[in-house]
XYZ file of C-alpha atoms in Angstrom:
448
model
C 79.268 147.788 -153.212
C 77.998 145.554 -150.725
C 77.423 142.042 -151.838
C 73.745 141.705 -152.288
C 72.754 138.809 -150.250
C 68.688 138.458 -150.432
C 68.661 137.774 -154.153
C 70.984 134.751 -153.176
C 68.660 133.769 -149.956
C 65.997 134.408 -152.571
C 67.558 131.880 -155.117
C 68.632 128.825 -153.058
C 66.587 126.403 -151.312
C 68.989 126.300 -147.896
C 69.522 129.183 -145.487
C 71.864 131.992 -145.318
C 73.605 132.664 -142.799
C 74.533 136.048 -142.038
C 77.059 137.195 -139.139
C 74.324 138.589 -136.064
C 72.382 135.381 -137.022
C 71.402 132.589 -134.344
C 73.650 130.213 -136.159
C 75.655 132.123 -137.446
C 78.356 131.246 -134.571
C 77.186 127.564 -134.864
C 78.345 127.726 -138.753
C 81.634 129.067 -138.761
C 82.747 126.941 -136.188
C 85.144 123.428 -137.330
C 86.171 120.547 -134.990
C 90.227 121.793 -134.581
C 89.564 124.284 -131.234
C 92.404 126.714 -133.117
C 90.659 127.773 -136.024
C 88.797 131.070 -135.212
C 87.112 132.250 -138.607
C 84.149 135.392 -139.942
C 83.226 134.090 -143.418
C 80.722 137.218 -144.468
C 77.842 134.348 -145.500
C 77.438 131.497 -144.943
C 75.277 128.950 -147.498
C 74.152 125.911 -146.223
C 73.081 124.062 -149.671
C 70.275 121.809 -149.763
C 70.985 120.646 -153.438
C 73.434 120.332 -155.871
C 71.623 123.827 -157.640
C 72.317 125.549 -154.322
C 76.164 124.582 -154.495
C 76.359 126.492 -158.490
C 73.863 129.700 -156.883
C 76.615 129.751 -154.324
C 79.641 129.513 -156.778
C 78.400 131.702 -158.660
C 77.245 134.304 -156.844
C 80.862 134.326 -154.976
C 82.433 133.768 -158.848
C 80.553 137.302 -159.370
C 81.252 139.416 -157.038
C 84.971 138.347 -156.218
C 84.368 136.228 -152.566
C 87.069 133.821 -151.372
C 84.935 130.115 -151.506
C 85.659 127.535 -148.318
C 83.686 124.096 -148.689
C 82.611 122.657 -145.988
C 81.595 118.948 -145.639
C 82.169 117.466 -142.190
C 84.652 120.130 -141.153
C 87.257 118.080 -139.131
C 90.051 118.813 -141.477
C 93.218 119.867 -139.365
C 93.718 123.011 -141.553
C 90.632 124.342 -140.536
C 90.172 125.073 -144.537
C 86.210 124.357 -144.350
C 85.779 128.147 -143.314
C 86.971 131.433 -143.633
C 87.498 134.901 -142.724
C 85.757 137.352 -144.497
C 83.873 135.382 -148.325
C 81.286 132.793 -148.466
C 81.393 128.839 -147.185
C 80.056 126.289 -149.175
C 77.951 123.924 -146.336
C 77.371 120.705 -147.627
C 75.970 119.986 -144.218
C 72.620 119.210 -145.891
C 73.367 117.606 -147.839
C 73.539 113.966 -146.295
C 71.595 111.570 -148.493
C 72.821 107.583 -149.052
C 71.929 105.235 -151.419
C 73.014 102.032 -151.048
C 72.737 99.143 -153.745
C 73.536 95.583 -151.724
C 72.994 93.288 -155.650
C 75.629 95.581 -157.225
C 77.727 96.596 -153.952
C 77.130 99.964 -154.641
C 76.864 103.133 -152.563
C 76.532 106.763 -153.164
C 76.493 109.617 -150.968
C 75.477 113.104 -150.861
C 78.599 115.803 -150.066
C 77.976 116.238 -146.862
C 77.584 112.895 -145.399
C 79.853 111.521 -143.104
C 81.007 108.199 -141.967
C 78.770 107.752 -139.413
C 76.350 108.408 -141.397
C 77.399 105.517 -144.703
C 78.538 103.027 -142.156
C 75.991 102.880 -140.885
C 73.166 103.156 -144.293
C 76.271 99.383 -145.632
C 76.310 97.917 -142.271
C 72.977 97.717 -142.897
C 73.434 95.304 -145.711
C 76.695 93.646 -143.915
C 78.817 96.456 -146.000
C 81.782 98.462 -145.546
C 84.542 100.937 -147.504
C 87.403 102.091 -146.020
C 86.274 104.831 -143.854
C 87.367 107.468 -141.345
C 88.319 106.025 -138.042
C 86.038 109.285 -136.165
C 82.618 108.962 -137.159
C 81.836 112.648 -137.357
C 84.238 112.676 -139.938
C 83.368 114.084 -144.075
C 84.040 111.685 -146.455
C 83.934 114.382 -149.153
C 87.589 115.553 -147.969
C 88.229 112.359 -146.546
C 88.200 110.831 -149.753
C 89.743 113.551 -151.910
C 92.996 113.141 -149.673
C 93.289 109.778 -149.747
C 91.631 108.207 -147.148
C 93.037 105.853 -144.682
C 91.221 103.653 -142.326
C 90.843 99.749 -140.518
C 90.060 98.458 -144.435
C 92.800 99.552 -146.651
C 94.846 97.111 -146.736
C 92.713 94.608 -147.837
C 90.051 96.585 -149.694
C 92.571 99.964 -150.643
C 92.121 103.791 -149.860
C 88.787 105.408 -150.105
C 90.432 106.743 -152.974
C 90.768 103.651 -154.688
C 87.090 102.822 -154.275
C 85.369 105.748 -155.112
C 83.648 104.736 -158.800
C 83.055 108.575 -159.846
C 81.898 111.779 -158.299
C 79.924 114.468 -159.472
C 81.110 118.110 -158.818
C 80.360 121.846 -159.460
C 83.289 123.344 -160.948
C 84.386 127.222 -160.509
C 82.845 127.650 -163.683
C 79.377 125.902 -161.880
C 79.220 123.943 -164.010
C 77.836 120.271 -162.777
C 80.185 117.302 -164.573
C 80.314 113.642 -163.529
C 84.084 112.339 -163.681
C 84.359 108.444 -163.750
C 86.470 105.816 -165.553
C 85.052 106.986 -168.882
C 84.065 110.766 -168.830
C 86.050 113.452 -167.261
C 89.176 110.790 -166.476
C 91.040 112.914 -166.707
C 89.229 114.846 -163.362
C 88.904 111.127 -161.853
C 92.057 110.865 -161.399
C 93.054 113.962 -160.379
C 91.065 113.148 -157.653
C 91.409 109.970 -156.141
C 94.630 111.756 -154.632
C 94.785 116.170 -155.265
C 92.242 117.470 -152.282
C 89.364 119.638 -153.286
C 91.399 121.773 -155.388
C 89.266 121.108 -158.879
C 85.184 121.954 -157.759
C 82.430 120.883 -154.886
C 82.109 117.448 -154.688
C 78.172 117.211 -154.331
C 78.195 113.556 -154.648
C 80.352 110.708 -154.435
C 79.574 107.038 -155.707
C 81.710 103.849 -153.649
C 83.084 99.856 -154.402
C 81.544 98.508 -150.698
C 82.808 95.063 -149.318
C 81.116 92.869 -147.717
C 82.413 93.566 -144.215
C 81.295 92.628 -140.600
C 79.111 92.690 -138.718
C 81.113 91.580 -136.244
C 85.425 91.616 -136.817
C 87.318 90.485 -134.292
C 89.871 92.707 -132.402
C 92.478 92.996 -130.401
C 94.082 95.444 -128.114
C 96.603 95.999 -125.755
C 97.670 98.981 -123.749
C 101.231 98.683 -121.762
C 103.310 101.145 -119.371
C 104.992 103.436 -121.023
C 108.548 102.353 -119.560
C 107.469 99.684 -121.442
C 106.671 101.737 -124.916
C 110.334 100.378 -126.823
C 110.061 96.773 -126.665
C 106.373 97.209 -127.251
C 107.244 99.224 -130.553
C 110.156 96.659 -131.547
C 107.700 94.624 -130.943
C 104.718 96.317 -133.040
C 107.627 96.623 -135.909
C 107.258 92.912 -136.043
C 104.145 92.309 -135.977
C 102.739 94.597 -138.296
C 105.673 94.263 -140.825
C 104.863 90.329 -141.082
C 100.714 90.532 -140.930
C 98.748 89.462 -143.961
C 95.831 92.131 -145.757
C 93.366 91.112 -143.716
C 94.871 92.637 -140.259
C 95.795 96.316 -140.246
C 97.229 97.473 -136.436
C 97.133 100.509 -134.764
C 99.966 102.168 -132.316
C 99.911 104.796 -130.042
C 101.613 106.693 -127.429
C 99.085 108.530 -125.096
C 97.760 109.088 -121.441
C 94.378 108.386 -120.821
C 94.686 109.139 -117.205
C 96.761 111.890 -116.411
C 99.134 110.017 -114.459
C 99.716 106.539 -116.466
C 100.985 107.745 -119.992
C 101.040 103.934 -122.030
C 101.914 102.633 -125.164
C 99.049 100.799 -127.200
C 98.289 98.388 -129.723
C 94.423 97.823 -131.672
C 94.516 95.189 -134.138
C 91.576 94.518 -136.298
C 91.193 91.376 -138.319
C 89.007 91.989 -141.982
C 88.689 89.007 -143.407
C 86.006 85.873 -143.054
C 85.447 86.053 -138.244
C 86.900 82.617 -138.657
C 90.592 82.332 -137.457
C 90.616 86.214 -136.497
C 91.377 85.540 -132.844
C 94.577 83.366 -134.031
C 95.849 85.631 -136.088
C 96.010 88.575 -133.080
C 96.764 86.479 -130.701
C 100.400 87.642 -130.317
C 98.904 91.182 -130.026
C 97.412 90.167 -127.185
C 100.056 87.962 -125.241
C 103.683 90.057 -126.008
C 105.165 91.231 -122.488
C 102.420 91.420 -119.629
C 99.935 94.081 -120.465
C 97.502 95.262 -117.783
C 95.508 96.115 -120.320
C 94.522 92.888 -122.584
C 90.979 92.498 -124.594
C 90.463 90.136 -127.752
C 87.069 90.042 -129.053
C 84.294 90.019 -131.840
C 83.495 94.019 -131.855
C 80.283 95.314 -134.420
C 82.024 97.530 -137.062
C 80.558 100.480 -136.249
C 81.586 100.021 -132.661
C 85.143 99.952 -134.291
C 83.966 102.716 -136.386
C 83.918 104.609 -133.131
C 86.692 102.998 -130.842
C 89.099 106.065 -130.841
C 86.215 108.949 -130.959
C 86.194 109.999 -127.850
C 90.558 110.863 -128.044
C 88.812 113.833 -130.278
C 86.300 115.937 -129.613
C 84.778 119.023 -130.570
C 86.321 122.351 -130.010
C 90.265 120.846 -128.539
C 92.291 122.817 -129.768
C 95.146 121.341 -131.997
C 98.053 120.879 -133.850
C 99.319 117.996 -136.006
C 102.457 117.175 -137.767
C 102.920 114.073 -139.987
C 105.492 112.504 -141.960
C 105.448 108.876 -144.167
C 108.064 106.173 -142.995
C 109.643 103.184 -144.659
C 110.537 101.454 -141.467
C 110.813 101.871 -137.982
C 114.488 102.027 -137.261
C 115.679 101.383 -132.969
C 116.420 104.997 -133.277
C 113.509 106.712 -134.290
C 111.197 104.668 -131.450
C 114.079 105.795 -129.315
C 113.612 109.359 -130.591
C 109.676 109.541 -130.975
C 109.335 107.273 -126.888
C 111.497 110.575 -125.353
C 109.863 112.686 -127.530
C 106.559 112.220 -125.815
C 107.794 111.767 -122.424
C 108.577 115.842 -122.864
C 105.101 116.205 -124.065
C 103.686 118.961 -122.644
C 99.394 118.426 -122.693
C 97.715 114.751 -121.578
C 96.166 115.024 -124.677
C 98.747 115.027 -126.810
C 99.786 111.257 -128.626
C 101.781 109.858 -131.149
C 100.733 107.413 -133.724
C 101.473 104.909 -136.384
C 99.419 103.885 -139.201
C 100.454 100.941 -140.830
C 100.143 101.056 -145.050
C 101.016 98.306 -147.442
C 98.973 95.245 -148.425
C 96.536 96.087 -151.094
C 97.905 100.106 -151.256
C 101.055 99.692 -151.924
C 99.572 97.556 -154.588
C 98.295 100.216 -157.296
C 101.165 102.141 -158.563
C 101.754 105.426 -157.144
C 101.072 107.725 -160.664
C 97.343 104.902 -160.965
C 95.871 108.046 -159.169
C 96.805 111.168 -157.359
C 98.227 109.685 -154.558
C 101.071 108.333 -154.916
C 102.566 107.380 -151.254
C 102.006 104.133 -152.129
C 105.092 102.597 -150.842
C 104.753 103.746 -147.272
C 104.856 101.484 -144.642
C 103.767 103.739 -141.710
C 102.600 107.443 -141.512
C 103.746 108.525 -138.653
C 100.585 111.221 -136.433
C 102.154 113.704 -134.208
C 98.602 114.848 -132.155
C 99.321 117.520 -130.555
C 96.125 118.822 -128.138
C 95.634 120.996 -125.144
C 92.340 123.321 -123.944
C 94.277 126.524 -122.783
C 95.366 128.975 -125.517
C 97.913 130.412 -123.305
C 99.861 126.759 -123.481
C 99.708 127.047 -127.745
C 102.899 128.498 -128.272
C 104.715 125.692 -126.093
C 102.561 122.411 -127.610
C 103.225 123.965 -131.057
C 106.865 124.306 -130.840
C 107.283 120.514 -129.315
C 105.162 119.075 -132.415
C 107.495 121.236 -135.238
C 110.700 119.672 -132.040
C 109.410 116.152 -132.642
C 108.816 116.471 -136.153
C 111.985 118.121 -136.866
C 113.938 115.070 -134.784
C 112.018 112.143 -136.521
C 112.401 113.901 -140.246
C 115.556 112.455 -141.408
C 114.200 108.921 -140.693
C 110.716 109.420 -143.111
C 110.226 109.594 -146.910
C 109.875 112.990 -147.330
C 106.153 112.197 -148.521
C 103.621 113.670 -146.827
C 99.640 112.694 -145.759
C 97.341 115.700 -147.654
C 94.707 115.537 -145.360
C 96.951 115.944 -142.529
C 98.521 118.733 -143.307
C 97.797 122.165 -141.398
C 98.736 125.948 -143.266
C 103.127 124.361 -143.718
C 103.530 126.350 -147.089
C 104.425 125.500 -151.248
C 107.007 122.766 -150.307
C 104.895 121.002 -147.578
C 102.165 120.752 -150.105
C 104.347 118.821 -153.066
C 105.188 116.299 -150.840
C 102.017 115.372 -150.135
C 101.255 114.659 -154.129
C 104.609 113.763 -154.867
C 105.246 112.429 -158.281
C 102.252 113.901 -158.757
C 102.426 117.415 -157.923
C 103.091 118.107 -162.444
C 100.581 116.645 -164.148
C 98.205 118.065 -160.869
C 99.099 121.355 -162.348
C 97.987 120.586 -165.216
C 94.396 119.527 -164.199
C 94.212 122.359 -162.115
C 94.766 124.571 -164.816
C 91.685 123.133 -167.079
C 89.633 122.881 -164.756
C 90.110 125.586 -162.435
C 92.220 128.118 -164.235
C 91.757 131.106 -161.729
C 92.427 129.602 -158.917
C 88.821 130.044 -157.677
C 88.852 126.744 -154.979
C 92.252 127.725 -153.201
C 91.421 127.170 -149.344
C 92.648 123.976 -149.456
C 96.826 122.106 -150.028
C 96.391 124.316 -152.804
C 98.349 123.620 -156.198
C 98.713 126.286 -158.385
C 97.362 126.159 -161.941
C 100.606 125.256 -164.184
């Protein structure tokens, strides 16, 4: 029998969107243009009661469920074929308590929302580098960002979370109540329910931070990346420096560094001087930037709708051989939109035990991202093959682990590598909170 979507619509404050409705095409699109799925129904939730109603309806009708926060995940798990999408985009309220240095944000909030609300009080927490990224998936997977070396990952700053379970129960998890669930939410992804609100610790940040940008021709990439290795390896926790290989101009491939001093503004220019001064960069800048500007710097490189395929791993070191492989591989990239990025770890991230939260990759020093991006669907096979081949050649140098938020549809073995030593405990937790694997459109942990 056909599902009774009319009854569902009467039971929620938000909107129920069906194929053929004016908002359906927009509602089923996500950031990654590779994803083209057609759900049977989209429920745009207005509040927690709507989420409960959507979960209960999907369970009663036997519909597969996707949960959409910001819709920015590379794997496209925010949308499904022939199922029900729980869209939290209408739940974007943020409250800030500057005295307690806490923020509470609903599950549809994106980092641009949260950053603006917290920076009004000179505060921030570790967030995504693209403002349209949802706080939900980002935090549940761990959460890497500019502030992580000083303040820890996003999940390390999570104080409590409210979620709706597969049984339609509303529970709050923190260090005192549902503490095992709270542990799993900090790195275990969306396996345990629909998180409808997050409470974060905040830190004094900005409003301006010293930042250094340096760009060099690709011909100097090996020397620049070796400098990057030495500089980032010896940097204090209040310095975060990214490196990337990119083609901002099709005829001028470049290697660049982006360094930020996240402590008090005094002393920042001195700490970042070497990034700007190394070699003879043809793009060089050292100036204070607002934290909100910093959080928007890379957004133009990742427009919505472009075709994307990513591969990634963690690394404990950047050897000369690895650097050579990466540079050689980038030179063969078939698309001008493809990027290779190095993200520094360490600092406060490494001072948390690998079993203290579900995110276990505490001893990694770098995350290496191979970001294939292109616009012509006819070029898909060629670009995917490039990313896979380069990843295979870098894999022997890696720790074997991978950041769960960078995974596509890569199979059970890669999921185990993402959760590492915590996988067994997560599987037991999944059995407790979702024994039927109702929430399975994610980097799925099967119930033990």
